[in-house]
Short mmCIF file of C-alpha atoms in Angstrom, two decimals:
data_model
loop_
_atom_site.label_atom_id
_atom_site.label_comp_id
_atom_site.label_asym_id
_atom_site.label_seq_id
_atom_site.Cartn_x
_atom_site.Cartn_y
_atom_site.Cartn_z
CA MET A 700 -69.86 -36.06 41.22
CA THR A 701 -68.99 -33.80 44.14
CA ARG A 702 -65.55 -34.68 44.10
CA LEU A 703 -65.22 -34.98 40.41
CA LYS A 704 -66.13 -31.27 40.53
CA LEU A 705 -63.76 -30.59 43.22
CA ALA A 706 -60.23 -32.15 41.43
CA PHE A 707 -61.39 -30.53 38.05
CA ARG A 708 -61.72 -26.71 40.10
CA THR A 709 -58.32 -27.26 42.00
CA ILE A 710 -55.84 -28.94 39.53
CA LEU A 711 -57.35 -28.68 35.73
CA VAL A 712 -58.62 -25.04 36.01
CA PRO A 713 -54.87 -23.55 37.02
CA LEU A 714 -53.19 -25.52 34.64
CA PHE A 715 -55.55 -24.06 31.97
CA PHE A 716 -54.37 -20.95 33.04
CA VAL A 717 -50.64 -21.66 33.45
CA TYR A 718 -50.83 -22.97 29.57
CA PHE A 719 -52.45 -20.00 28.77
CA PHE A 720 -50.57 -17.07 29.65
CA LEU A 721 -47.16 -19.94 28.50
CA HIS A 722 -49.21 -19.47 25.33
CA ILE A 723 -49.21 -15.90 25.20
CA GLY A 724 -46.06 -15.19 26.41
CA PHE A 725 -44.03 -17.16 23.64
CA THR A 726 -46.86 -16.34 20.83
CA THR A 727 -45.54 -12.76 21.67
CA TRP A 728 -41.88 -13.32 21.61
CA LYS A 729 -42.58 -14.88 17.99
CA LEU A 730 -43.15 -12.09 17.16
CA PHE A 731 -40.47 -9.85 17.89
CA GLN A 732 -37.99 -11.94 16.21
CA VAL A 733 -35.92 -10.85 13.13
CA ASP A 734 -37.66 -12.72 10.53
CA ASN A 735 -34.33 -14.05 8.86
CA THR A 736 -35.21 -16.66 6.49
CA ARG A 737 -36.10 -13.64 3.31
CA ILE A 738 -32.37 -13.54 2.38
CA GLY A 739 -29.52 -16.59 1.64
CA TYR A 740 -26.50 -16.48 3.12
CA GLU A 741 -25.11 -18.98 1.33
CA ASN A 742 -21.61 -16.38 -0.63
CA LEU A 743 -20.99 -14.90 1.97
CA LYS A 744 -18.20 -15.41 4.29
CA ASP A 745 -19.22 -13.37 7.51
CA GLY A 746 -22.52 -13.00 7.05
CA PRO A 747 -24.95 -10.13 7.50
CA LEU A 748 -24.89 -7.32 9.97
CA LEU A 749 -27.84 -5.90 11.30
CA ALA A 750 -27.62 -2.41 13.72
CA LYS A 751 -31.12 -1.31 15.60
CA GLY A 752 -33.93 0.81 13.54
CA GLY A 753 -32.72 -1.09 10.47
CA LYS A 754 -29.85 0.21 10.02
CA HIS A 755 -26.90 -1.64 8.17
CA LEU A 756 -23.26 -1.77 9.38
CA LYS A 757 -20.58 -2.68 7.17
CA LYS A 758 -17.74 -5.41 7.49
CA GLY A 759 -15.61 -6.15 4.87
CA LYS A 760 -16.93 -6.53 1.33
CA ASN A 761 -20.14 -7.92 3.02
CA VAL A 762 -22.76 -5.53 3.48
CA ILE A 763 -26.96 -6.74 3.69
CA GLU A 764 -28.78 -4.00 4.84
CA ALA A 765 -31.10 -4.42 7.68
CA ILE A 766 -33.62 -7.13 6.44
CA GLY A 767 -36.30 -5.42 8.36
CA TYR A 768 -38.28 -6.36 11.99
CA GLY A 769 -39.55 -9.65 11.32
CA LYS A 770 -43.25 -9.82 11.91
CA LEU A 771 -43.78 -7.47 13.51
CA SER A 772 -43.95 -5.04 9.94
CA ALA A 773 -47.15 -6.80 9.64
CA LEU A 774 -48.53 -5.59 12.81
CA GLY A 775 -47.47 -2.39 12.65
CA PHE A 776 -44.47 -1.83 14.28
CA GLY A 777 -41.22 -0.78 13.42
CA GLY A 778 -41.72 1.55 10.85
CA VAL A 779 -42.11 5.66 11.30
CA ARG A 780 -45.86 6.58 11.56
CA GLY A 781 -46.93 8.65 8.10
CA GLN A 782 -44.44 6.69 5.80
CA LYS A 783 -44.53 3.69 3.56
CA ARG A 784 -42.64 1.07 4.80
CA ARG A 785 -40.24 -0.59 1.76
CA LYS A 786 -39.50 -3.80 1.47
CA PRO A 787 -36.22 -5.34 2.72
CA LYS A 788 -32.96 -4.88 0.20
CA VAL A 789 -30.26 -6.69 0.01
CA VAL A 790 -26.90 -5.46 -1.22
CA GLN A 791 -25.12 -7.81 -3.43
CA PRO A 792 -21.07 -8.59 -2.06
CA VAL A 793 -18.76 -5.80 -3.75
CA MET A 794 -17.24 -7.53 -6.50
CA VAL A 795 -13.59 -7.93 -6.67
CA PRO A 796 -12.40 -5.54 -9.73
CA LYS A 797 -11.52 -7.25 -12.76
CA ASP A 798 -7.58 -7.98 -12.77
CA GLU A 799 -6.52 -5.65 -16.24
CA GLY A 800 -3.49 -7.16 -16.14
CA VAL A 801 0.22 -5.72 -16.19
CA PRO A 802 -0.07 -2.05 -18.01
CA GLU A 803 2.45 -1.92 -21.46
CA ILE A 804 4.77 0.32 -21.71
CA SER A 805 4.20 2.00 -25.46
CA GLY A 806 7.61 2.22 -28.10
CA ASN A 807 7.05 6.23 -28.19
CA VAL A 808 7.26 6.11 -24.05
CA LYS A 809 10.33 3.68 -23.90
CA MET A 810 12.43 6.12 -26.53
CA ASN A 811 11.33 9.36 -25.19
CA LEU A 812 11.57 7.59 -21.26
CA LEU A 813 15.63 6.75 -22.49
CA SER A 814 16.15 10.04 -24.38
CA GLU A 815 15.78 11.95 -20.88
CA ALA A 816 17.60 8.89 -18.84
CA GLU A 817 20.54 9.22 -21.55
CA ASN A 818 20.17 13.43 -21.15
CA LEU A 819 20.75 13.38 -16.91
CA LEU A 820 23.78 11.11 -17.35
CA ASN A 821 25.64 12.67 -19.51
CA GLN A 822 25.31 15.88 -17.52
CA THR A 823 26.87 13.43 -14.64
CA SER A 824 30.83 13.01 -14.04
CA LYS A 825 32.67 9.99 -14.61
CA SER A 826 33.25 9.47 -11.13
CA THR A 827 29.45 9.95 -9.86
CA ASN A 828 27.62 8.37 -13.53
CA PHE A 829 23.95 7.08 -12.03
CA ILE A 830 20.94 8.67 -12.10
CA TYR A 831 17.81 8.36 -9.42
CA VAL A 832 15.08 6.44 -11.04
CA ALA A 833 11.55 6.94 -9.15
CA MET A 834 8.25 4.86 -10.66
CA ILE A 835 4.99 6.14 -8.99
CA ASN A 836 0.91 6.15 -9.86
CA ASN A 837 -1.09 9.45 -8.89
CA ALA A 838 -1.47 7.93 -5.55
CA TYR A 839 1.86 8.86 -4.74
CA GLU A 840 1.64 12.39 -6.35
CA ARG A 841 1.80 13.72 -2.52
CA MET A 842 4.61 12.00 -1.19
CA THR A 843 6.29 12.02 -4.05
CA LEU A 844 6.29 16.04 -3.74
CA ASN A 845 6.88 15.82 0.14
CA TRP A 846 10.55 13.73 -1.12
CA ILE A 847 11.49 16.83 -3.56
CA CYS A 848 10.79 19.37 -1.11
CA ASN A 849 12.77 16.98 1.15
CA THR A 850 15.97 16.88 -0.89
CA ALA A 851 15.70 20.61 -2.36
CA SER A 852 18.79 21.71 -0.37
CA MET A 853 20.60 19.11 -1.45
CA ASP A 854 22.94 19.54 -4.50
CA ASN A 855 23.55 16.40 -6.67
CA VAL A 856 20.25 15.16 -6.17
CA HIS A 857 17.58 16.53 -8.40
CA ASN A 858 19.54 17.11 -11.17
CA ARG A 859 19.92 13.37 -11.46
CA THR A 860 16.55 12.44 -10.57
CA LEU A 861 13.44 11.15 -12.95
CA ILE A 862 10.21 9.80 -11.93
CA VAL A 863 8.77 8.26 -13.81
CA SER A 864 4.91 8.85 -13.33
CA MET A 865 2.20 5.99 -14.46
CA ASP A 866 -0.76 8.83 -15.29
CA PRO A 867 0.78 12.66 -17.12
CA SER A 868 -1.71 14.32 -14.49
CA THR A 869 1.12 13.88 -12.10
CA CYS A 870 3.72 15.26 -13.84
CA THR A 871 1.58 18.14 -15.06
CA SER A 872 1.54 18.99 -10.67
CA ILE A 873 5.05 17.97 -10.63
CA ARG A 874 6.08 20.75 -13.10
CA SER A 875 3.88 23.26 -11.96
CA GLN A 876 6.05 23.74 -8.69
CA TRP A 877 9.44 22.07 -9.61
CA ASP A 878 9.35 23.09 -13.23
CA GLU A 879 12.10 21.43 -15.49
CA THR A 880 14.56 21.19 -12.16
CA ILE A 881 12.99 18.05 -11.92
CA LYS A 882 12.18 15.53 -14.86
CA CYS A 883 9.25 14.17 -14.74
CA VAL A 884 8.03 11.16 -17.94
CA SER A 885 4.37 9.55 -18.22
CA LEU A 886 3.65 6.04 -19.04
CA GLU A 887 0.80 7.77 -20.17
CA ILE A 888 -1.66 4.97 -18.46
CA GLU A 889 -4.33 6.33 -17.20
CA ASN A 890 -6.48 2.92 -14.67
CA TYR A 891 -3.99 2.66 -12.02
CA LYS A 892 -4.59 6.33 -10.51
CA ASN A 893 -6.25 4.90 -7.07
CA GLY A 894 -3.82 3.37 -3.73
CA TYR A 895 -3.71 -0.14 -3.55
CA ASP A 896 -3.44 -2.77 -0.39
CA TRP A 897 -0.39 -4.83 -0.22
CA GLY A 898 -1.48 -8.00 -1.68
CA LYS A 899 -3.65 -6.71 -3.85
CA GLN A 900 -3.80 -7.88 -7.19
CA GLN A 901 -3.40 -4.45 -9.31
CA TYR A 902 0.24 -3.43 -6.30
CA ILE A 903 1.36 -7.06 -7.84
CA ASN A 904 1.07 -5.32 -10.96
CA ILE A 905 2.37 -2.90 -10.43
CA LEU A 906 6.10 -4.17 -9.45
CA THR A 907 5.64 -5.78 -12.01
CA LEU A 908 6.06 -2.98 -14.19
CA ARG A 909 8.20 -1.77 -12.57
CA ALA A 910 9.96 -4.40 -13.64
CA ASN A 911 10.27 -4.36 -16.92
CA LEU A 912 11.11 -0.87 -16.55
CA MET A 913 13.95 -1.74 -15.01
CA GLU A 914 15.11 -4.09 -17.44
CA PHE A 915 14.82 -1.41 -20.24
CA LEU A 916 17.00 0.91 -19.01
CA THR A 917 19.42 -2.03 -17.74
CA LYS A 918 19.46 -3.39 -20.83
CA ASN A 919 20.23 -0.34 -22.51
CA ASP A 920 23.23 0.53 -20.15
CA ILE A 921 21.88 2.96 -17.53
CA PRO A 922 22.99 3.34 -14.62
CA TYR A 923 20.98 4.56 -11.79
CA VAL A 924 19.72 4.01 -8.32
CA LEU A 925 16.27 2.59 -7.80
CA ILE A 926 14.31 4.44 -5.25
CA GLU A 927 10.87 5.22 -3.51
CA ALA A 928 9.35 8.04 -2.86
CA ASP A 929 8.03 7.95 0.77
CA ALA A 930 11.46 7.62 1.60
CA THR A 931 13.40 10.50 3.92
CA TRP A 932 16.81 11.05 3.30
CA PHE A 933 18.54 12.78 6.12
CA LYS A 934 21.54 13.10 3.83
CA ASP A 935 22.75 13.54 -0.10
CA PRO A 936 23.65 9.87 -0.93
CA LEU A 937 26.08 11.01 -3.24
CA LEU A 938 29.21 9.63 -1.73
CA LEU A 939 27.24 6.62 -0.21
CA PHE A 940 26.43 5.39 -4.20
CA SER A 941 30.02 6.54 -5.44
CA ASN A 942 32.06 5.14 -3.38
CA ARG A 943 30.47 1.63 -4.28
CA THR A 944 30.56 2.38 -8.27
CA ASN A 945 33.99 3.10 -8.29
CA SER A 946 35.33 0.73 -5.60
CA GLU A 947 37.48 -2.00 -6.59
CA GLU A 948 35.03 -4.72 -5.40
CA ASP A 949 32.49 -6.19 -7.61
CA TYR A 950 28.79 -6.03 -7.98
CA ASP A 951 25.50 -6.39 -10.27
CA ILE A 952 23.37 -4.72 -8.00
CA VAL A 953 23.83 -3.54 -3.87
CA VAL A 954 20.21 -3.42 -1.76
CA PRO A 955 19.92 -2.59 2.08
CA VAL A 956 19.82 -4.94 4.43
CA LYS A 957 16.31 -5.91 6.02
CA GLY A 958 15.71 -5.07 9.32
CA TYR A 959 13.86 -7.52 10.18
CA ASP A 960 15.47 -10.51 9.44
CA GLY A 961 13.09 -13.25 7.44
CA GLY A 962 15.91 -15.89 6.92
CA SER A 963 18.93 -16.91 3.95
CA TRP A 964 15.56 -16.86 1.73
CA ASP A 965 15.10 -13.30 2.81
CA THR A 966 17.63 -10.90 4.25
CA LEU A 967 17.53 -7.97 1.51
CA ALA A 968 15.44 -5.02 1.15
CA PHE A 969 14.42 -3.90 -2.46
CA ASP A 970 15.56 -0.59 -2.80
CA PRO A 971 17.31 1.89 -3.29
CA MET A 972 18.94 -0.76 -5.56
CA LEU A 973 21.92 0.89 -7.08
CA ILE A 974 22.54 -1.21 -10.64
CA SER A 975 25.43 -1.25 -12.94
CA PRO A 976 23.98 -2.59 -15.74
CA THR A 977 26.59 -6.00 -16.51
CA ASN A 978 26.30 -9.27 -17.62
CA GLY A 979 24.90 -10.37 -14.47
CA SER A 980 22.47 -7.35 -13.83
CA LYS A 981 21.60 -7.81 -17.02
CA MET A 982 20.68 -11.23 -16.57
CA PHE A 983 18.98 -10.92 -13.14
CA MET A 984 16.64 -8.47 -14.70
CA GLU A 985 15.70 -10.38 -17.55
CA GLU A 986 14.88 -13.71 -15.48
CA MET A 987 13.23 -11.33 -12.73
CA LYS A 988 10.83 -9.66 -15.42
CA THR A 989 10.16 -13.78 -17.04
CA ARG A 990 8.91 -15.09 -13.47
CA LEU A 991 7.13 -11.98 -12.38
CA ASN A 992 5.24 -12.03 -15.71
CA GLY A 993 4.52 -15.78 -15.99
CA ASP A 994 2.91 -15.96 -12.10
CA LYS A 995 0.92 -12.96 -11.40
CA LYS A 996 1.49 -13.90 -7.23
CA LEU A 997 5.04 -13.67 -7.24
CA TYR A 998 6.93 -10.77 -5.54
CA ASP A 999 9.79 -8.79 -6.89
CA GLN A 1000 11.85 -8.89 -4.17
CA ASP A 1001 10.79 -12.76 -3.20
CA ILE A 1002 12.64 -12.97 -5.91
CA MET A 1003 15.76 -11.35 -5.83
CA ASN A 1004 16.01 -13.26 -2.35
CA GLN A 1005 16.34 -15.91 -4.18
CA LEU A 1006 18.57 -14.99 -7.40
CA CYS A 1007 20.66 -13.55 -4.84
CA ALA A 1008 20.92 -15.78 -2.26
CA SER A 1009 21.66 -18.57 -4.98
CA GLN A 1010 24.30 -16.10 -7.18
CA HIS A 1011 21.89 -16.60 -10.00
CA ASN A 1012 24.17 -17.36 -13.30
CA GLY A 1013 26.90 -15.66 -11.06
CA LEU A 1014 24.95 -13.19 -9.84
CA ILE A 1015 27.10 -10.34 -7.09
CA CYS A 1016 24.73 -8.61 -4.57
CA ARG A 1017 26.41 -5.99 -2.19
CA GLN A 1018 24.51 -4.82 0.49
CA PHE A 1019 24.07 -1.60 2.26
CA SER A 1020 24.98 -1.80 5.91
CA TYR A 1021 21.69 -0.70 8.21
CA ASN A 1022 23.00 2.24 9.89
CA GLU A 1023 23.55 3.63 5.57
CA ILE A 1024 19.87 2.69 4.65
CA ALA A 1025 17.12 1.90 7.10
CA ASP A 1026 13.98 0.46 7.55
CA GLY A 1027 10.48 1.12 8.97
CA LYS A 1028 12.07 -1.06 11.64
CA TRP A 1029 13.70 1.84 12.49
CA TYR A 1030 10.51 4.06 13.49
CA LYS A 1031 9.98 2.03 16.37
CA THR A 1032 13.68 2.28 18.11
CA ASP A 1033 14.08 3.76 21.23
CA GLU A 1034 15.69 7.24 19.85
CA ARG A 1035 18.40 7.31 21.62
CA ASP A 1036 19.59 4.38 19.65
CA ARG A 1037 18.98 5.80 17.07
CA GLU A 1038 21.72 5.66 14.25
CA ILE A 1039 20.86 8.49 11.93
CA PRO A 1040 21.42 7.05 8.34
CA PHE A 1041 21.33 8.65 4.44
CA ILE A 1042 18.15 6.97 3.41
CA LEU A 1043 15.34 6.52 5.49
CA ASN A 1044 12.41 3.70 4.24
CA ASN A 1045 8.83 4.31 4.95
CA ASN A 1046 7.86 0.83 4.35
CA PHE A 1047 6.21 -1.82 7.08
CA ASN A 1048 3.02 0.64 6.79
CA SER A 1049 0.39 0.51 4.30
CA GLY A 1050 -1.17 3.01 2.69
CA THR A 1051 -0.60 6.51 1.64
CA LYS A 1052 -2.03 8.01 4.54
CA ASN A 1053 -0.20 5.86 7.29
CA LYS A 1054 2.77 6.85 5.59
CA GLU A 1055 2.29 10.33 5.63
CA THR A 1056 1.23 10.89 9.06
CA ARG A 1057 4.17 8.69 10.02
CA GLN A 1058 6.70 11.36 8.50
CA ALA A 1059 4.18 13.69 10.32
CA LEU A 1060 4.54 12.62 13.53
CA ASN A 1061 7.98 12.55 13.36
CA GLY A 1062 8.62 15.26 11.65
CA PHE A 1063 9.57 14.67 7.85
CA TRP A 1064 6.62 16.47 6.19
CA PHE A 1065 7.87 19.77 4.35
CA LEU A 1066 4.47 20.37 2.50
CA ALA A 1067 2.20 23.46 3.58
CA SER A 1068 -1.34 21.84 4.21
CA LYS A 1069 -3.73 22.82 2.42
CA THR A 1070 -1.49 23.71 -0.91
CA ASN A 1071 0.91 20.95 -0.92
CA GLN A 1072 3.85 23.48 -1.15
CA CYS A 1073 7.09 22.68 -0.22
CA VAL A 1074 7.67 24.69 2.88
CA ILE A 1075 12.12 25.26 2.56
CA SER A 1076 11.68 26.80 6.69
CA LYS A 1077 11.19 23.30 7.38
CA VAL A 1078 13.45 21.27 5.49
CA ASN A 1079 16.30 23.97 6.72
CA ARG A 1080 15.24 22.51 10.17
CA PHE A 1081 15.33 19.26 9.18
CA MET A 1082 18.77 19.28 8.25
CA GLU A 1083 19.57 21.39 11.08
CA LYS A 1084 18.88 18.54 12.88
CA TYR A 1085 20.14 16.01 10.91
CA GLY A 1086 21.79 16.50 8.40
CA LYS A 1087 25.34 16.98 10.20
CA SER A 1088 25.13 13.82 12.14
#
């Protein structure tokens, strides 16, 4: 019996204390774990993100507010003294905006647009019988004002430019600074005012709307150059374009080459695009319009490259050299090796803020920071540096 008591004291008692402390430690650890069984994550690609203190973190469109402090909440920990603890709240993932489709251009707007285009065209000479056309939405208002300021000292730009704004307020803003020195026509479309990321359906819809506009102008025998309002113009390109219109070399459209060669089916940039209203260009515009409106995921530039590469219905696509019209690759070129083009496109950079910043960092932003008014002294310094290159 004495031996049994001794064995109990030397073996079982220590084991009991080991078990006791392990049990206390494990139970305490469990209390400090976040209880995430109250919320299901089946519909979230990235899952919830929790920050300390019950705050929430955002990651893309999937956001869940912190779900509390686990079982500690029941013990009174994790809250602010004196405040009533609220139940954890689930924030549903942001829904993808409903696709409202490609906006329609009313008959009255089309007639007004055609009338303004013809009036501008009638003021040009026979050797320079074309106009500039840019289609924008409200998100591009500042960049358009910057381009107008950029080209203000060029004699042959504003008097042949037609700005096509999706909404009337942008035209009002342009007229408030420039009166009627540059024409602006509104498409009277109010639900596409935001800036849209490349690849979003609204962005593609705007490209399709622009293709519909181009087809309308071409069908009505308007010779024009489609331009981008986020570009920088170093020199008046009138001679660049008129040399092509007066050349003996046939063409239906003339477009720039890409700085980054995407292969035999992806070598051409979409604009500036010089369009002669020929049978070839009319069939090209009709085919592009049909394909874009028939498939919501197609891009105008991809279709253009395909139709040019295959010489669709005899389509003749000529090219501007990279030294004449450059793209976003130019910004990454060493300054000592840069050729100064007529026009520099501001692509390979998504978002209006990023585009504006890039232009400002390179000395290509000409608006006053607070008023968006044109600062002509900035333009003069720019032209002195680049205009004679």
